[in-house]
Coordinates of C-alpha atoms and ligand atoms in Angstrom, one line a residue:
M900 CA 36.2 137.1 180.0
Q901 CA 37.2 135.0 177.0
T902 CA 40.7 133.8 176.4
P903 CA 43.0 136.6 175.0
L904 CA 43.3 137.3 171.3
R905 CA 46.8 136.7 170.3
L906 CA 48.4 138.9 167.7
G907 CA 51.6 138.1 165.5
I908 CA 52.7 141.5 164.2
A909 CA 55.1 141.5 160.9
G910 CA 56.5 144.8 160.3
L911 CA 57.5 147.2 163.0
G912 CA 58.0 150.4 161.1
T913 CA 55.8 153.5 161.1
V914 CA 52.6 151.6 161.4
G915 CA 53.8 148.6 163.4
T916 CA 55.2 150.7 166.2
G917 CA 52.1 153.0 166.0
L918 CA 50.1 149.7 166.6
L919 CA 52.2 148.9 169.6
D920 CA 51.4 152.5 170.9
V921 CA 47.7 152.2 170.9
L922 CA 47.9 148.5 172.3
K923 CA 50.1 150.0 175.3
Q924 CA 48.1 153.2 175.7
N925 CA 44.5 152.0 175.2
G926 CA 44.8 148.3 176.5
A927 CA 42.1 148.7 179.0
L928 CA 39.8 150.4 176.6
L929 CA 40.4 147.7 174.0
S930 CA 39.9 144.8 176.4
G931 CA 36.5 146.5 177.6
Q932 CA 35.4 147.0 174.0
S933 CA 36.4 143.5 172.9
G934 CA 35.4 141.4 175.8
R935 CA 38.7 139.9 176.0
D936 CA 42.4 141.1 176.3
I937 CA 44.3 141.7 173.1
V938 CA 47.9 140.5 173.6
V939 CA 51.2 140.4 171.2
T940 CA 52.8 137.0 171.2
G941 CA 55.2 137.2 168.4
V942 CA 56.8 140.0 166.2
C943 CA 59.0 140.1 163.0
A944 CA 60.9 142.9 161.1
R945 CA 64.1 142.8 159.2
T946 CA 66.4 143.8 161.9
K947 CA 66.0 142.7 165.4
S948 CA 68.4 145.2 167.1
T949 CA 66.6 148.4 165.6
E950 CA 65.1 150.6 168.3
R951 CA 61.3 150.5 168.1
G952 CA 59.8 153.6 169.5
G953 CA 60.7 152.9 173.1
H954 CA 59.0 149.5 173.0
S955 CA 60.8 146.6 174.6
L956 CA 60.2 143.4 172.5
A957 CA 61.8 141.2 175.1
E958 CA 58.2 139.7 176.0
Y959 CA 57.4 138.7 172.4
R960 CA 58.7 135.8 170.6
W961 CA 61.0 137.1 167.7
F962 CA 60.8 135.7 164.1
D963 CA 63.4 136.5 161.4
D964 CA 61.0 135.2 158.8
A965 CA 57.4 136.6 158.4
G966 CA 56.0 133.2 157.0
D967 CA 57.3 131.3 160.1
L968 CA 55.3 133.8 162.4
A969 CA 52.3 133.6 160.1
A970 CA 52.3 129.8 160.6
W971 CA 53.0 129.9 164.3
D972 CA 50.4 128.0 166.5
E973 CA 50.5 130.8 169.1
I974 CA 48.9 133.6 167.1
D975 CA 45.1 133.9 166.2
V976 CA 45.6 137.0 164.1
F977 CA 48.6 137.8 161.5
V978 CA 49.0 141.6 161.2
E979 CA 50.9 142.3 158.1
L980 CA 52.5 145.7 158.2
I981 CA 55.5 145.0 156.0
G982 CA 54.2 146.4 152.6
G983 CA 54.7 145.7 148.9
D984 CA 52.4 143.9 146.5
S985 CA 54.5 140.6 146.4
G986 CA 57.3 139.0 148.3
P987 CA 57.4 138.4 152.0
A988 CA 54.1 140.4 152.7
L989 CA 52.1 138.3 150.1
D990 CA 53.7 135.1 150.8
S991 CA 53.1 135.3 154.7
V992 CA 49.7 136.4 154.3
E993 CA 48.9 133.5 152.2
T994 CA 50.7 131.2 154.7
A995 CA 48.5 132.8 157.6
L996 CA 45.1 132.3 155.7
R997 CA 46.0 128.8 154.7
S998 CA 46.9 128.1 158.4
A999 CA 43.4 129.4 159.3
K1000 CA 44.6 132.6 160.9
H1001 CA 42.8 135.9 160.6
V1002 CA 44.8 138.4 158.7
V1003 CA 44.8 142.3 159.2
T1004 CA 46.7 144.4 156.8
A1005 CA 47.4 148.0 155.8
N1006 CA 48.8 146.9 152.4
K1007 CA 47.0 148.6 149.7
A1008 CA 49.5 147.5 147.0
M1009 CA 48.7 143.8 147.9
I1010 CA 44.9 144.1 148.2
A1011 CA 44.9 146.2 145.0
H1012 CA 46.8 143.4 143.1
H1013 CA 45.6 140.3 144.9
G1014 CA 42.5 141.2 146.8
T1015 CA 40.0 139.0 145.1
R1016 CA 42.2 135.9 145.4
L1017 CA 43.1 136.5 148.9
A1018 CA 39.3 137.1 149.8
K1019 CA 38.6 133.8 148.5
L1020 CA 41.3 132.1 150.3
A1021 CA 40.2 133.8 153.5
E1022 CA 36.6 132.6 153.0
S1023 CA 37.3 129.2 152.0
N1024 CA 39.4 129.0 155.3
G1025 CA 36.7 130.5 157.4
V1026 CA 38.9 133.4 158.4
S1027 CA 38.7 137.3 158.3
L1028 CA 40.9 139.3 155.9
Q1029 CA 40.6 143.0 157.0
F1030 CA 42.1 146.0 155.5
E1031 CA 40.5 149.3 156.9
A1032 CA 44.1 150.8 157.0
A1033 CA 44.7 150.2 153.3
I1034 CA 42.5 152.9 152.0
A1035 CA 43.2 156.5 153.3
G1036 CA 44.9 155.5 156.7
G1037 CA 42.9 156.8 159.5
I1038 CA 39.6 157.4 157.6
P1039 CA 37.3 154.4 158.3
I1040 CA 35.9 154.3 154.9
V1041 CA 36.1 150.3 154.5
K1042 CA 33.5 149.8 157.2
V1043 CA 31.4 152.6 156.2
V1044 CA 31.0 151.1 152.6
R1045 CA 30.9 147.6 153.5
E1046 CA 28.6 147.6 156.6
S1047 CA 27.0 151.2 157.2
L1048 CA 25.9 151.6 153.5
A1049 CA 24.8 148.1 152.9
G1050 CA 21.5 148.3 150.9
N1051 CA 22.6 151.4 149.0
N1052 CA 23.5 151.1 145.2
I1053 CA 26.6 153.3 145.0
T1054 CA 27.2 155.2 142.0
R1055 CA 30.3 157.0 142.5
V1056 CA 33.3 156.7 145.1
Y1057 CA 36.1 159.3 144.9
G1058 CA 38.6 160.8 147.0
I1059 CA 41.9 162.8 147.6
M1060 CA 43.8 159.7 148.7
N1061 CA 47.4 160.7 148.6
G1062 CA 48.7 163.1 151.1
T1063 CA 52.0 163.8 149.3
C1064 CA 50.1 164.9 146.2
N1065 CA 47.8 167.1 148.1
Y1066 CA 50.5 168.7 150.1
I1067 CA 52.4 169.5 146.9
L1068 CA 49.3 170.9 145.1
T1069 CA 48.4 172.9 148.2
E1070 CA 51.7 174.5 148.6
M1071 CA 51.9 175.3 144.9
D1072 CA 48.7 177.2 145.2
K1073 CA 49.2 178.9 148.5
E1074 CA 53.0 179.7 148.4
R1075 CA 53.1 180.3 144.4
R1076 CA 56.0 177.8 144.1
D1077 CA 56.4 175.3 141.3
F1078 CA 56.2 171.5 141.5
A1079 CA 60.0 170.7 141.7
D1080 CA 60.6 173.2 144.5
V1081 CA 57.7 171.9 146.6
L1082 CA 58.5 168.2 145.9
A1083 CA 62.0 168.9 147.4
T1084 CA 60.5 170.4 150.6
A1085 CA 58.1 167.6 150.9
Q1086 CA 61.0 165.2 150.9
E1087 CA 62.9 167.3 153.3
L1088 CA 59.8 167.2 155.6
G1089 CA 59.3 163.4 155.1
Y1090 CA 56.0 163.7 153.3
A1091 CA 57.5 162.4 150.1
E1092 CA 59.9 159.4 149.6
T1093 CA 63.4 159.8 148.1
D1094 CA 61.7 158.0 144.9
P1095 CA 58.5 159.9 144.9
S1096 CA 57.2 158.3 141.7
F1097 CA 54.5 155.9 143.4
D1098 CA 52.9 159.0 145.0
V1099 CA 53.2 161.9 142.4
G1100 CA 52.7 159.3 139.6
G1101 CA 49.4 158.5 140.9
I1102 CA 50.0 154.8 141.7
D1103 CA 49.4 154.9 145.4
A1104 CA 46.0 156.6 144.9
A1105 CA 45.3 153.9 142.4
H1106 CA 46.0 151.0 144.7
K1107 CA 43.4 152.6 147.1
I1108 CA 40.6 153.1 144.4
A1109 CA 41.2 149.6 143.1
C1110 CA 40.3 148.4 146.7
L1111 CA 37.4 150.8 147.1
T1112 CA 35.8 149.9 143.7
S1113 CA 35.5 146.2 144.7
L1114 CA 33.8 147.1 147.9
A1115 CA 31.6 149.8 146.5
F1116 CA 30.6 147.8 143.3
G1117 CA 30.9 144.2 144.5
V1118 CA 33.3 143.5 141.6
E1119 CA 36.5 141.8 141.4
T1120 CA 39.7 143.8 141.9
S1121 CA 41.1 145.1 138.7
F1122 CA 44.2 147.4 139.4
E1123 CA 45.5 147.0 135.8
S1124 CA 42.2 148.6 134.5
I1125 CA 42.7 151.8 136.2
F1126 CA 43.4 155.0 134.1
I1127 CA 46.3 156.5 135.8
E1128 CA 47.9 160.3 135.3
G1129 CA 50.3 161.7 137.9
I1130 CA 50.7 165.4 138.9
E1131 CA 54.3 165.7 137.5
D1132 CA 52.9 168.0 134.6
I1133 CA 50.9 170.5 136.8
T1134 CA 52.6 173.8 136.6
L1135 CA 52.1 176.9 138.7
S1136 CA 50.3 178.5 135.7
D1137 CA 47.7 175.7 135.6
I1138 CA 46.9 176.3 139.2
Q1139 CA 46.7 180.0 138.8
N1140 CA 44.6 179.7 135.7
A1141 CA 42.2 177.1 137.4
A1142 CA 42.0 179.5 140.4
E1143 CA 40.8 182.4 138.0
L1144 CA 38.3 180.1 136.6
G1145 CA 36.9 179.1 139.9
Y1146 CA 38.6 175.9 140.5
K1147 CA 41.4 174.2 142.4
I1148 CA 43.4 171.4 141.3
K1149 CA 43.7 168.1 143.2
L1150 CA 44.7 164.4 142.4
M1151 CA 41.5 162.5 142.5
A1152 CA 40.9 158.9 142.4
V1153 CA 37.4 158.2 141.1
A1154 CA 35.4 155.2 140.3
V1155 CA 32.0 155.6 138.6
Q1156 CA 29.3 153.3 137.4
T1157 CA 28.4 154.0 133.8
D1158 CA 26.4 152.3 131.1
E1159 CA 29.5 150.8 129.8
G1160 CA 30.9 149.6 133.0
I1161 CA 33.0 151.0 135.8
E1162 CA 35.4 153.8 135.1
Q1163 CA 38.3 153.8 137.5
R1164 CA 40.6 156.7 137.0
V1165 CA 43.3 158.7 138.9
H1166 CA 44.4 162.1 137.5
P1167 CA 44.8 165.7 138.3
T1168 CA 41.2 167.2 138.5
L1169 CA 39.6 170.6 138.6
V1170 CA 37.2 170.7 141.5
P1171 CA 35.1 173.7 142.0
K1172 CA 36.1 176.1 144.5
G1173 CA 33.9 176.0 147.6
S1174 CA 32.9 172.4 147.1
P1175 CA 33.9 170.5 150.3
I1176 CA 36.5 168.3 148.6
A1177 CA 38.3 171.5 147.2
E1178 CA 38.7 172.6 151.0
V1179 CA 40.9 169.5 151.7
D1180 CA 44.3 170.9 151.8
G1181 CA 47.7 169.7 152.9
V1182 CA 48.5 166.1 153.8
F1183 CA 44.8 165.5 154.5
N1184 CA 42.7 163.0 152.7
A1185 CA 39.1 162.9 152.0
V1186 CA 36.8 160.0 150.6
G1187 CA 33.3 160.6 149.4
L1188 CA 30.6 158.7 147.7
S1189 CA 27.0 158.6 146.3
G1190 CA 24.4 156.1 147.1
D1191 CA 20.9 155.9 146.0
F1192 CA 19.4 156.3 149.5
V1193 CA 22.1 157.8 151.5
H1194 CA 22.9 160.4 148.7
D1195 CA 26.3 162.1 149.4
I1196 CA 28.9 161.5 152.1
L1197 CA 32.4 162.9 152.5
M1198 CA 34.7 161.8 155.2
H1199 CA 38.0 163.9 156.0
G1200 CA 41.0 163.0 158.0
K1201 CA 44.5 161.8 158.2
G1202 CA 45.3 159.4 155.5
A1203 CA 48.7 158.2 156.7
G1204 CA 51.1 158.5 159.7
G1205 CA 51.6 155.9 162.3
H1206 CA 48.8 156.6 164.7
P1207 CA 46.0 157.4 162.4
T1208 CA 46.7 154.2 160.4
A1209 CA 47.1 152.3 163.6
S1210 CA 43.8 153.5 164.6
S1211 CA 42.2 151.5 161.5
V1212 CA 44.4 148.5 162.1
I1213 CA 43.2 148.1 165.6
S1214 CA 39.6 148.5 164.6
D1215 CA 39.8 145.5 162.5
I1216 CA 41.6 143.6 165.3
V1217 CA 38.7 144.6 167.7
D1218 CA 36.1 143.4 165.2
I1219 CA 38.0 140.0 165.1
A1220 CA 38.2 140.0 169.0
R1221 CA 34.3 140.5 169.1
G1222 CA 34.0 137.5 166.9
S1223 CA 32.4 139.5 164.1
K1224 CA 33.0 137.9 160.9
M1225 CA 31.8 138.9 157.4
P1226 CA 32.7 138.5 153.9
V1227 CA 35.8 140.7 152.9
Y1228 CA 34.0 142.8 150.5
G1229 CA 30.6 142.7 152.2
L1230 CA 29.4 139.7 149.8
P1231 CA 31.2 136.4 149.5
A1232 CA 34.3 136.8 147.1
T1233 CA 33.0 134.0 144.9
Q1234 CA 30.0 136.3 144.1
L1235 CA 32.0 139.3 143.1
K1236 CA 31.2 140.2 139.6
P1237 CA 33.9 140.3 136.8
Y1238 CA 35.1 143.9 136.5
T1239 CA 34.0 145.6 133.3
R1240 CA 36.1 148.6 132.4
A1241 CA 34.4 151.5 130.9
P1242 CA 36.9 153.0 128.4
M1243 CA 38.3 156.5 129.1
R1244 CA 37.4 157.5 125.4
A1245 CA 33.7 157.3 126.6
H1246 CA 34.4 159.3 129.7
E1247 CA 31.9 162.5 129.9
G1248 CA 33.0 165.5 131.6
G1249 CA 34.3 169.0 131.4
Y1250 CA 38.0 169.9 130.5
Y1251 CA 40.3 172.6 131.2
V1252 CA 42.5 173.1 128.2
A1253 CA 45.8 175.3 127.8
M1254 CA 47.7 175.7 124.9
D1255 CA 50.0 178.3 123.3
L1256 CA 48.8 179.7 120.0
Y1257 CA 50.7 181.6 117.5
D1258 CA 49.2 185.0 117.2
K1259 CA 48.3 185.1 113.5
P1260 CA 45.2 185.6 111.3
G1261 CA 42.8 182.7 111.5
T1262 CA 43.9 181.0 114.6
V1263 CA 40.9 181.6 116.7
A1264 CA 38.5 180.9 114.0
F1265 CA 40.3 177.6 113.4
I1266 CA 40.1 176.7 117.1
A1267 CA 36.5 177.5 117.5
Q1268 CA 35.6 175.5 114.3
T1269 CA 37.6 172.5 115.3
F1270 CA 35.8 172.5 118.8
S1271 CA 32.4 172.9 116.9
D1272 CA 33.2 170.2 114.6
E1273 CA 33.5 167.8 117.5
N1274 CA 30.4 169.3 119.3
I1275 CA 32.4 170.9 122.1
S1276 CA 31.0 174.0 123.5
I1277 CA 33.1 176.3 125.5
E1278 CA 32.1 177.4 129.0
S1279 CA 34.6 180.0 129.6
I1280 CA 38.0 181.5 128.3
L1281 CA 40.7 183.1 130.1
Q1282 CA 42.7 186.1 128.9
R1283 CA 41.6 186.2 125.4
S1284 CA 38.1 185.9 123.9
P1285 CA 38.3 184.6 120.1
A1286 CA 35.3 186.9 119.2
T1287 CA 37.0 190.0 120.6
N1288 CA 40.4 190.1 121.0
A1289 CA 43.7 190.9 119.3
I1290 CA 44.7 187.5 118.5
E1291 CA 43.9 187.8 114.9
E1292 CA 46.5 190.3 114.5
A1293 CA 49.5 188.9 112.7
N1294 CA 52.6 188.4 114.5
D1295 CA 54.7 185.3 115.5
E1296 CA 54.3 185.7 119.4
L1297 CA 52.7 183.0 121.3
K1298 CA 49.7 183.6 123.2
P1299 CA 48.4 181.3 125.7
F1300 CA 44.7 180.3 125.3
I1301 CA 43.0 178.8 128.4
M1302 CA 39.5 177.4 128.4
I1303 CA 36.9 175.3 130.1
S1304 CA 34.7 173.2 128.1
H1305 CA 31.1 172.2 128.9
D1306 CA 30.7 168.4 129.6
T1307 CA 31.7 166.5 126.4
M1308 CA 32.9 162.9 125.6
E1309 CA 36.6 162.5 126.0
S1310 CA 37.1 160.9 122.6
R1311 CA 35.8 164.1 121.2
M1312 CA 38.1 166.2 123.2
R1313 CA 41.1 164.2 122.2
A1314 CA 40.3 164.4 118.5
A1315 CA 39.9 168.1 118.8
L1316 CA 43.2 168.7 120.5
T1317 CA 45.0 166.2 118.0
K1318 CA 43.7 168.1 115.1
I1319 CA 44.9 171.4 116.7
S1320 CA 48.3 170.0 117.6
E1321 CA 48.8 169.0 114.0
T1322 CA 48.6 172.4 112.6
D1323 CA 50.9 175.4 112.6
H1324 CA 48.4 177.3 114.9
C1325 CA 49.6 175.8 118.2
A1326 CA 53.1 175.4 119.6
G1327 CA 53.7 172.2 121.5
Q1328 CA 51.0 169.9 122.6
P1329 CA 47.8 171.4 124.3
K1330 CA 47.2 170.4 128.0
M1331 CA 44.0 169.1 129.0
I1332 CA 42.9 168.4 132.6
R1333 CA 39.5 166.9 133.5
I1334 CA 36.9 168.5 135.7
E1335 CA 34.9 166.6 138.4
R1336 CA 31.5 168.1 139.1
F1337 CA 29.8 167.7 142.6
Ligands
LIG2193 N1 53.1 154.8 156.9 C1 51.7 155.0 156.5 O1 51.4 156.1 156.9 C2 50.9 154.1 156.1 C3 49.6 154.5 155.9 C4 48.6 153.7 155.2 C5 49.0 152.3 155.0 N2 50.3 152.0 155.1 C6 50.8 150.7 154.8 O2 51.3 149.9 156.0 C7 52.3 149.2 155.6 C8 53.6 149.4 156.5 O3 53.9 150.7 156.2 P1 55.2 151.5 157.1 O4 54.9 152.9 156.7 O5 54.8 151.1 158.5 O6 56.5 150.8 156.6 P2 57.8 151.0 157.1 O7 58.0 152.0 158.1 O8 58.9 151.0 156.0 O9 58.0 149.5 157.9 C9 58.0 148.4 157.2 C10 58.4 147.3 158.3 O10 58.5 146.0 157.6 C11 59.7 145.4 158.1 N3 60.1 144.4 156.9 C12 60.6 144.9 155.8 N4 61.0 143.8 155.1 C13 60.7 142.7 155.8 C14 61.0 141.2 155.5 N5 61.4 140.7 154.6 N6 60.4 140.5 156.7 C15 60.0 141.0 157.8 N7 59.8 142.4 158.1 C16 60.2 143.1 157.0 C17 60.7 146.3 158.3 O11 61.6 145.9 159.3 P3 63.0 146.8 159.7 O12 62.3 148.1 160.7 O13 63.7 145.9 160.6 O14 63.6 147.4 158.5 C18 59.9 147.5 159.0 O15 59.7 147.2 160.3 C19 52.5 149.3 154.2 O16 51.8 148.3 153.4 C20 52.0 150.6 153.8 O17 51.5 150.8 152.7 C21 51.3 152.8 155.7

């Protein structure tokens, strides 16, 4: 048997202690699969005295500083489980790569912001940089895209990649509760942070799609090019309306190759009821993609939690233990193409529109004419049909008008809704939610 592979683990929180669990529980299995033992030599966290899920740290060398662990001669792999797109996580990873140590990380924020540069640093130092756990926790999508689907031109990757949002939207739907109420429960249950803005605002899902876009399309990572909308404005009425129209609302992260470039977007999305992605409920994640030869794939599983995430971390470690080395993104980082952003105004798709209209003569005719002027055709309308209903009768009451459009260009939909909102037919701003077809 070869010499043991020596790990330095920085960060002993949810994922770090999950990793210690798998090393302890499945040590013999890992040695057999790797052809060598995998041992921890050094660890680092903020507070040495903290209890670590029943694990004794006595046999490991303790480091107060992650950078010192990263540079230590007695590790082969630096496992970064601290988190954050900069600060000690980034600094220590750079130190490890410069010291020719392999790096395994679960840190999507760091990879989303610095992935291309770190990949170049790893490859120029002849070491691996692996981040299977950074996208959708326990779902092994990185290896699938980088290895199993090599030889496919990928046209779209997408997923439900934030369990907090999916839990909130599922509970709103099933329990008929509003957003704030369910968010409070999610916080009590530990599914949402005290400051939930990263999750509900779509940033966390955007980090993941940024990483996936580079893998799927062979382009440099470009987090700042992602169009991001969170779920904060989704109401119970939207969810009920969508259900009546045959859809569920999910927070989707999507990257699509278009003629104008790559569209990267995170936003609440209507997905057809009965489609596999619509069935992904609660804290579960799913990641799907379309390739020219494989056609469609959807993987479903736990996107977070200490053990599922550690499962992905350990798979990267086993790869390194086996001596398998490959470019971080499947092709050398110096060959990644510059990212070309497809503007959202050019996005083509269907839309759910909800607005409150004043119940007075001419309103429906005006709405119909405005959509027609922008070449937008209506697929279905909920509650009131412009052709037949009582909305033309004069009174000052507000009537909800809910519709689904056929596919159109986003610039056209925005132009129509701006025009409508600038008249006295509509109270407040119309709401628009994109539809994803499968
Ligand atoms: N949790 C999940 O389900 C999950 C899923 C996928 C990916 N991830 C990613 O995995 C990483 C770790 O997440 P987590 O949930 O395990 O975080 P966590 O529970 O908050 O643990 C973070 C760990 O980092 C340590 N730490 C913080 N600042 C440090 C510093 N300056 N120097 C050294 N250690 C420091 C903390 O030390 P103390 O314990 O002493 O405070 C703690 O042990 C993040 O990048 C996260 O995005 C997490």
